[in-house]
Amino acid sequence: MLARLLLSLAALGGPRWSSGAHGTELPSPPSVWFEAKFFQHILHWSPIPNQSNSTYYEVAILKYGKEDWQLLPNCSQRLVLSCDLTLFTLDLYRSFGYWARVRAMEGSQHSNWTITKTRFTMDEVTLTVGSVKLEVHKDFILGTIQPPRPQITPEGDAYENIFEFFRQYKIAIRKVPENMFTVYTVPHENFNLSVPGKWGEFCVKVKPSVASRTNKAEWSEEQCLRLSQQYLTVTNLSIFFTLFLLLCGGLVFLALQNYVRSKGKLPAVLDFKKPDPFIPNNLPCPEIYNTIHILGPEAFLKVSPEPRDSDLHGSTDSGFGSCKPSLQTEEPPFLLPGPEPQSQGTLGKGESPELQDSHSNGSSNSTDSGICLQEPSLHRGPGLSWDQQVRSASHSQDDSGIGLVQNSEGKLEHTQCQSALGHISILEPKVPEAEDPAVMTFQGYLKQTRPTEETASSGGSLDENPLTNDLGPKPWTCLQAETGWPLPALAKGYLKQDSPGLGVAPTRAAAGQWNQLTEEWPLLALASCEDLSLTSWRFTHGLGSLDCVVAPIGLLGSFDSDLVNLSHISSLNSKE
Amino acid sequence: MKGWCVSLWPPILMLILCSVHTNSLKRCLISVDMRFIEKSFQGIKRELQAKDTFQNVTVLSILESPKNIKPADVCCVTKHLLTFYRDRVFQDHQESSPQIVRKISSIANSFLYMQKTLHQCQEQRWCHCSQEATNATRTVHDNYDQLDVHSAALKSLGELDIFLAWIDKNHQETSAA
């Protein structure tokens, strides 16, 4: 029973089993592939493991669609791992392709066939060029590409016939010893490359392609040639000739000129003329800085009461809340020759000290600049309402500027004047038209001379936001402390302060005098509180307000002899 | 003299019609990017052809020799083969690899576009189908039916390079003309 089974099995798989028995003894080649160029079709295969010296390989090909495989005995050589199948595949470019297979043989033993992974067609042919001929012609490199011309090529199957359309070539050129190539694409076998103005050694290589196909391609070998510098070119010759003509023309011109000059006669007697009386020998030097100009009140009338927009005002304010004396640091509107304020003509007698003091007070160091706004409520009602307004404004602001704010204990608090001004500026930045700013300024000071009870009674006026009543930038009036810290009258209050550290209580007379001053000199209203800067606003009880009051007056101390002392006081206060 | 001129008219007309008919394929396929389709096929050619176990059978045998198809029948045969691939090959093929499926889908979409173009040509009577063209198409179907469905579809997909090369060659000839 078992024998019959074995026999039947042998009969069924006889030939295969017998071949398989041999095949199984030898392993089949791992891989088989084609490496083809134009009419150069080479079949490669990898060797079997542990092959011996007697191992050889059988190769067979099959034209796609045909029935039988064709065995190639010429490829069956010992230890040879490739075979040229070109002769057996001449119609590759006009057929569907070929299949190829390989098996190992050793004696009577053989392995299984290993077939190519893909059908071998012209798509797998790597494109190359036969040769490249280069010539140098002036600044051009003329090239001629020769397609591959294998001898085995059948008649009518030239490269140009097989790949009839869309042939193109990439030309890569580099200058020795650089390694950077410049690549051009040309559609024909003839090309010319221009290298104007360049000489030296150049290397060229070519790579073919067919635009309508996906064939791989290889670069040709580099061919190098040398371009020598052309000196005797048409351009060079023409330039040389032109220069030569110009040179000759110039020489002729010079010769003629010399000849003409030689015709002229020399004077018999040399006559030295007297100097021209109209030409002054010693020109008077202008003295710019020696004159002292005394400015009268007319000069100050030219000052615009409106705030100016300038970079000096540019801190955080729009210009209305800055506290910098515009007369001091900005371009003066009145006629002062010379750049230095010290050497300039003063505003009046005693002006320069004030100016100097104001400078020394550190007003120039103020962060604020420009014109300080004034409350219209100062013009109307009690001044203490101003305190409340400013206090609310200052509390509502972030850090910016310094302003007088009264706390619940009656002490002066330092806040940025600018903040209050900024608050005010936000309310109404427009320029006032109807009211006199000078009057409003002094009314502010007048208010501050009153005690606390007046503040409560007048608190409502500020709540009405008087600045919104079409009042624009107003001259700054410093806030005065609340009860117990009335603003002293400017003139007399400051006049009384002979020694530093003494608080001077403002009086009504001083306030009135200040009011009168501002009426006469509206510039006072414009005086910005540069003293409101950090350095100058050192508030002490009863003195901080004086600083504020003093600063504007300091600028104009020349107007009144009493005001001269104010600058001294302000300087003392600033130092404190 | 008049008779001589009149007798020249039919050949001239025939010449014009022939040239127009020859260029019909060019007019129909001029906007198709064949290179894109060829590149898509090259990406899956190895996987498809490696599975083909019937190397001695060819589905598109009619395209092997240019003499088998007349220039006048090129448009008709192309149209029929596009229909063959759309209705049978792409439908019968079963592929598990998503990459191959993506490539095949791309090729199928391109074939659909070519079919629409040829349909327009047919409406304008530029793509006339002769009996020989019809017979050639029938041969393709017969070859397909010799194999099992899976093998036939796989082999037909593996022969896409033959079909594309044939279209490209005829397209190039007409465009060059």
Short mmCIF file of N, CA, C and O in Angstrom, two decimals, chain A residues 97-144:
data_model
loop_
_atom_site.label_atom_id
_atom_site.label_comp_id
_atom_site.label_asym_id
_atom_site.label_seq_id
_atom_site.Cartn_x
_atom_site.Cartn_y
_atom_site.Cartn_z
N GLY A 97 9.23 43.72 -25.54
CA GLY A 97 10.27 43.44 -24.58
C GLY A 97 10.54 41.97 -24.41
O GLY A 97 9.97 41.11 -25.10
N TYR A 98 11.45 41.69 -23.44
CA TYR A 98 11.90 40.32 -23.21
C TYR A 98 11.88 40.02 -21.73
O TYR A 98 12.11 40.89 -20.88
N TRP A 99 11.66 38.73 -21.49
CA TRP A 99 11.88 38.20 -20.15
C TRP A 99 13.18 37.41 -20.20
O TRP A 99 13.49 36.74 -21.19
N ALA A 100 13.92 37.42 -19.12
CA ALA A 100 15.17 36.65 -19.04
C ALA A 100 15.19 35.93 -17.71
O ALA A 100 14.65 36.40 -16.70
N ARG A 101 15.81 34.73 -17.75
CA ARG A 101 15.91 33.95 -16.53
C ARG A 101 17.27 33.25 -16.47
O ARG A 101 17.87 32.97 -17.52
N VAL A 102 17.71 32.93 -15.28
CA VAL A 102 19.03 32.34 -15.04
C VAL A 102 18.88 31.28 -13.97
O VAL A 102 18.12 31.43 -13.01
N ARG A 103 19.66 30.22 -14.13
CA ARG A 103 19.73 29.20 -13.09
C ARG A 103 21.17 28.72 -12.97
O ARG A 103 21.94 28.76 -13.93
N ALA A 104 21.50 28.20 -11.81
CA ALA A 104 22.85 27.71 -11.55
C ALA A 104 22.94 26.23 -11.94
O ALA A 104 21.99 25.46 -11.75
N MET A 105 24.10 25.89 -12.45
CA MET A 105 24.36 24.51 -12.88
C MET A 105 25.69 24.06 -12.28
O MET A 105 26.66 24.82 -12.25
N GLU A 106 25.72 22.83 -11.86
CA GLU A 106 26.96 22.24 -11.38
C GLU A 106 26.87 20.74 -11.59
O GLU A 106 26.18 20.03 -10.84
N GLY A 107 27.55 20.35 -12.60
CA GLY A 107 27.46 18.94 -12.95
C GLY A 107 26.07 18.65 -13.47
O GLY A 107 25.54 19.30 -14.38
N SER A 108 25.50 17.68 -12.86
CA SER A 108 24.14 17.32 -13.23
C SER A 108 23.11 18.08 -12.40
O SER A 108 21.91 17.93 -12.61
N GLN A 109 23.59 18.82 -11.52
CA GLN A 109 22.66 19.55 -10.65
C GLN A 109 22.40 20.95 -11.21
O GLN A 109 23.28 21.54 -11.86
N HIS A 110 21.24 21.39 -10.95
CA HIS A 110 20.88 22.74 -11.36
C HIS A 110 19.88 23.31 -10.35
O HIS A 110 19.21 22.57 -9.63
N SER A 111 19.80 24.57 -10.40
CA SER A 111 18.88 25.24 -9.47
C SER A 111 17.60 25.63 -10.20
O SER A 111 17.45 25.38 -11.40
N ASN A 112 16.73 26.23 -9.45
CA ASN A 112 15.52 26.78 -10.06
C ASN A 112 15.85 28.04 -10.85
O ASN A 112 16.88 28.68 -10.64
N TRP A 113 14.94 28.34 -11.75
CA TRP A 113 15.14 29.55 -12.54
C TRP A 113 14.80 30.79 -11.71
O TRP A 113 13.84 30.81 -10.96
N THR A 114 15.62 31.75 -11.96
CA THR A 114 15.34 33.08 -11.39
C THR A 114 15.07 34.02 -12.56
O THR A 114 15.95 34.23 -13.41
N ILE A 115 13.88 34.59 -12.59
CA ILE A 115 13.45 35.42 -13.70
C ILE A 115 13.59 36.89 -13.34
O ILE A 115 13.58 37.25 -12.14
N THR A 116 13.72 37.71 -14.33
CA THR A 116 13.82 39.16 -14.08
C THR A 116 12.51 39.67 -13.50
O THR A 116 11.43 39.16 -13.79
N LYS A 117 12.64 40.70 -12.66
CA LYS A 117 11.47 41.24 -11.98
C LYS A 117 10.50 41.91 -12.94
O LYS A 117 9.29 41.89 -12.75
N THR A 118 11.04 42.55 -13.91
CA THR A 118 10.21 43.28 -14.86
C THR A 118 10.51 42.82 -16.27
O THR A 118 11.58 42.25 -16.55
N ARG A 119 9.59 43.11 -17.12
CA ARG A 119 9.78 42.83 -18.53
C ARG A 119 10.78 43.84 -19.08
O ARG A 119 10.59 45.05 -18.93
N PHE A 120 11.81 43.32 -19.70
CA PHE A 120 12.87 44.18 -20.22
C PHE A 120 12.38 44.87 -21.48
O PHE A 120 12.13 44.22 -22.51
N THR A 121 12.24 46.23 -21.40
CA THR A 121 11.80 47.03 -22.54
C THR A 121 12.77 48.18 -22.75
O THR A 121 13.73 48.35 -21.99
N MET A 122 12.50 49.00 -23.77
CA MET A 122 13.38 50.15 -24.06
C MET A 122 13.27 51.22 -22.97
O MET A 122 14.09 52.13 -22.93
N ASP A 123 12.26 51.09 -22.11
CA ASP A 123 12.16 52.03 -21.00
C ASP A 123 13.30 51.87 -20.01
O ASP A 123 13.60 52.80 -19.25
N GLU A 124 13.91 50.72 -20.00
CA GLU A 124 14.99 50.47 -19.04
C GLU A 124 16.36 50.75 -19.63
O GLU A 124 17.38 50.45 -19.00
N VAL A 125 16.41 51.29 -20.84
CA VAL A 125 17.69 51.59 -21.47
C VAL A 125 18.18 52.94 -20.96
O VAL A 125 17.45 53.94 -20.98
N THR A 126 19.42 52.97 -20.52
CA THR A 126 20.04 54.20 -20.04
C THR A 126 20.62 54.95 -21.24
O THR A 126 21.43 54.41 -22.00
N LEU A 127 20.21 56.20 -21.35
CA LEU A 127 20.64 57.02 -22.49
C LEU A 127 22.04 57.57 -22.26
O LEU A 127 22.37 58.01 -21.16
N THR A 128 22.82 57.56 -23.31
CA THR A 128 24.17 58.11 -23.26
C THR A 128 24.45 58.84 -24.56
O THR A 128 23.65 58.79 -25.50
N VAL A 129 25.58 59.52 -24.59
CA VAL A 129 26.05 60.15 -25.82
C VAL A 129 27.28 59.40 -26.29
O VAL A 129 28.02 58.80 -25.51
N GLY A 130 27.45 59.43 -27.60
CA GLY A 130 28.62 58.76 -28.15
C GLY A 130 29.88 59.55 -27.90
O GLY A 130 30.85 59.06 -27.31
N SER A 131 29.87 60.82 -28.31
CA SER A 131 31.05 61.67 -28.14
C SER A 131 30.61 63.13 -28.20
O SER A 131 29.53 63.45 -28.70
N VAL A 132 31.50 64.01 -27.72
CA VAL A 132 31.25 65.44 -27.73
C VAL A 132 32.49 66.12 -28.31
O VAL A 132 33.61 65.90 -27.83
N LYS A 133 32.26 66.91 -29.32
CA LYS A 133 33.36 67.63 -29.96
C LYS A 133 33.23 69.11 -29.64
O LYS A 133 32.18 69.71 -29.89
N LEU A 134 34.31 69.68 -29.12
CA LEU A 134 34.29 71.08 -28.71
C LEU A 134 35.32 71.87 -29.51
O LEU A 134 36.43 71.40 -29.75
N GLU A 135 34.91 73.09 -29.85
CA GLU A 135 35.80 74.00 -30.55
C GLU A 135 35.66 75.38 -29.95
O GLU A 135 34.59 75.78 -29.51
N VAL A 136 36.76 76.10 -29.99
CA VAL A 136 36.78 77.46 -29.47
C VAL A 136 36.76 78.43 -30.64
O VAL A 136 37.59 78.32 -31.55
N HIS A 137 35.82 79.32 -30.60
CA HIS A 137 35.73 80.32 -31.66
C HIS A 137 35.46 81.66 -31.01
O HIS A 137 34.34 81.94 -30.58
N LYS A 138 36.50 82.46 -30.92
CA LYS A 138 36.42 83.76 -30.25
C LYS A 138 35.94 83.56 -28.82
O LYS A 138 36.59 82.89 -28.02
N ASP A 139 34.84 84.10 -28.48
CA ASP A 139 34.34 83.95 -27.12
C ASP A 139 33.28 82.86 -27.01
O ASP A 139 32.54 82.81 -26.03
N PHE A 140 33.20 82.02 -28.00
CA PHE A 140 32.19 80.99 -28.00
C PHE A 140 32.85 79.62 -27.95
O PHE A 140 33.96 79.42 -28.42
N ILE A 141 32.11 78.71 -27.35
CA ILE A 141 32.50 77.30 -27.38
C ILE A 141 31.48 76.58 -28.24
O ILE A 141 30.30 76.47 -27.87
N LEU A 142 31.91 76.12 -29.37
CA LEU A 142 31.02 75.39 -30.28
C LEU A 142 31.10 73.91 -29.94
O LEU A 142 32.20 73.35 -29.86
N GLY A 143 29.94 73.29 -29.78
CA GLY A 143 29.90 71.88 -29.41
C GLY A 143 29.05 71.08 -30.38
O GLY A 143 28.03 71.56 -30.88
N THR A 144 29.47 69.88 -30.61
CA THR A 144 28.73 68.94 -31.46
C THR A 144 28.61 67.64 -30.71
O THR A 144 29.63 67.01 -30.34
#
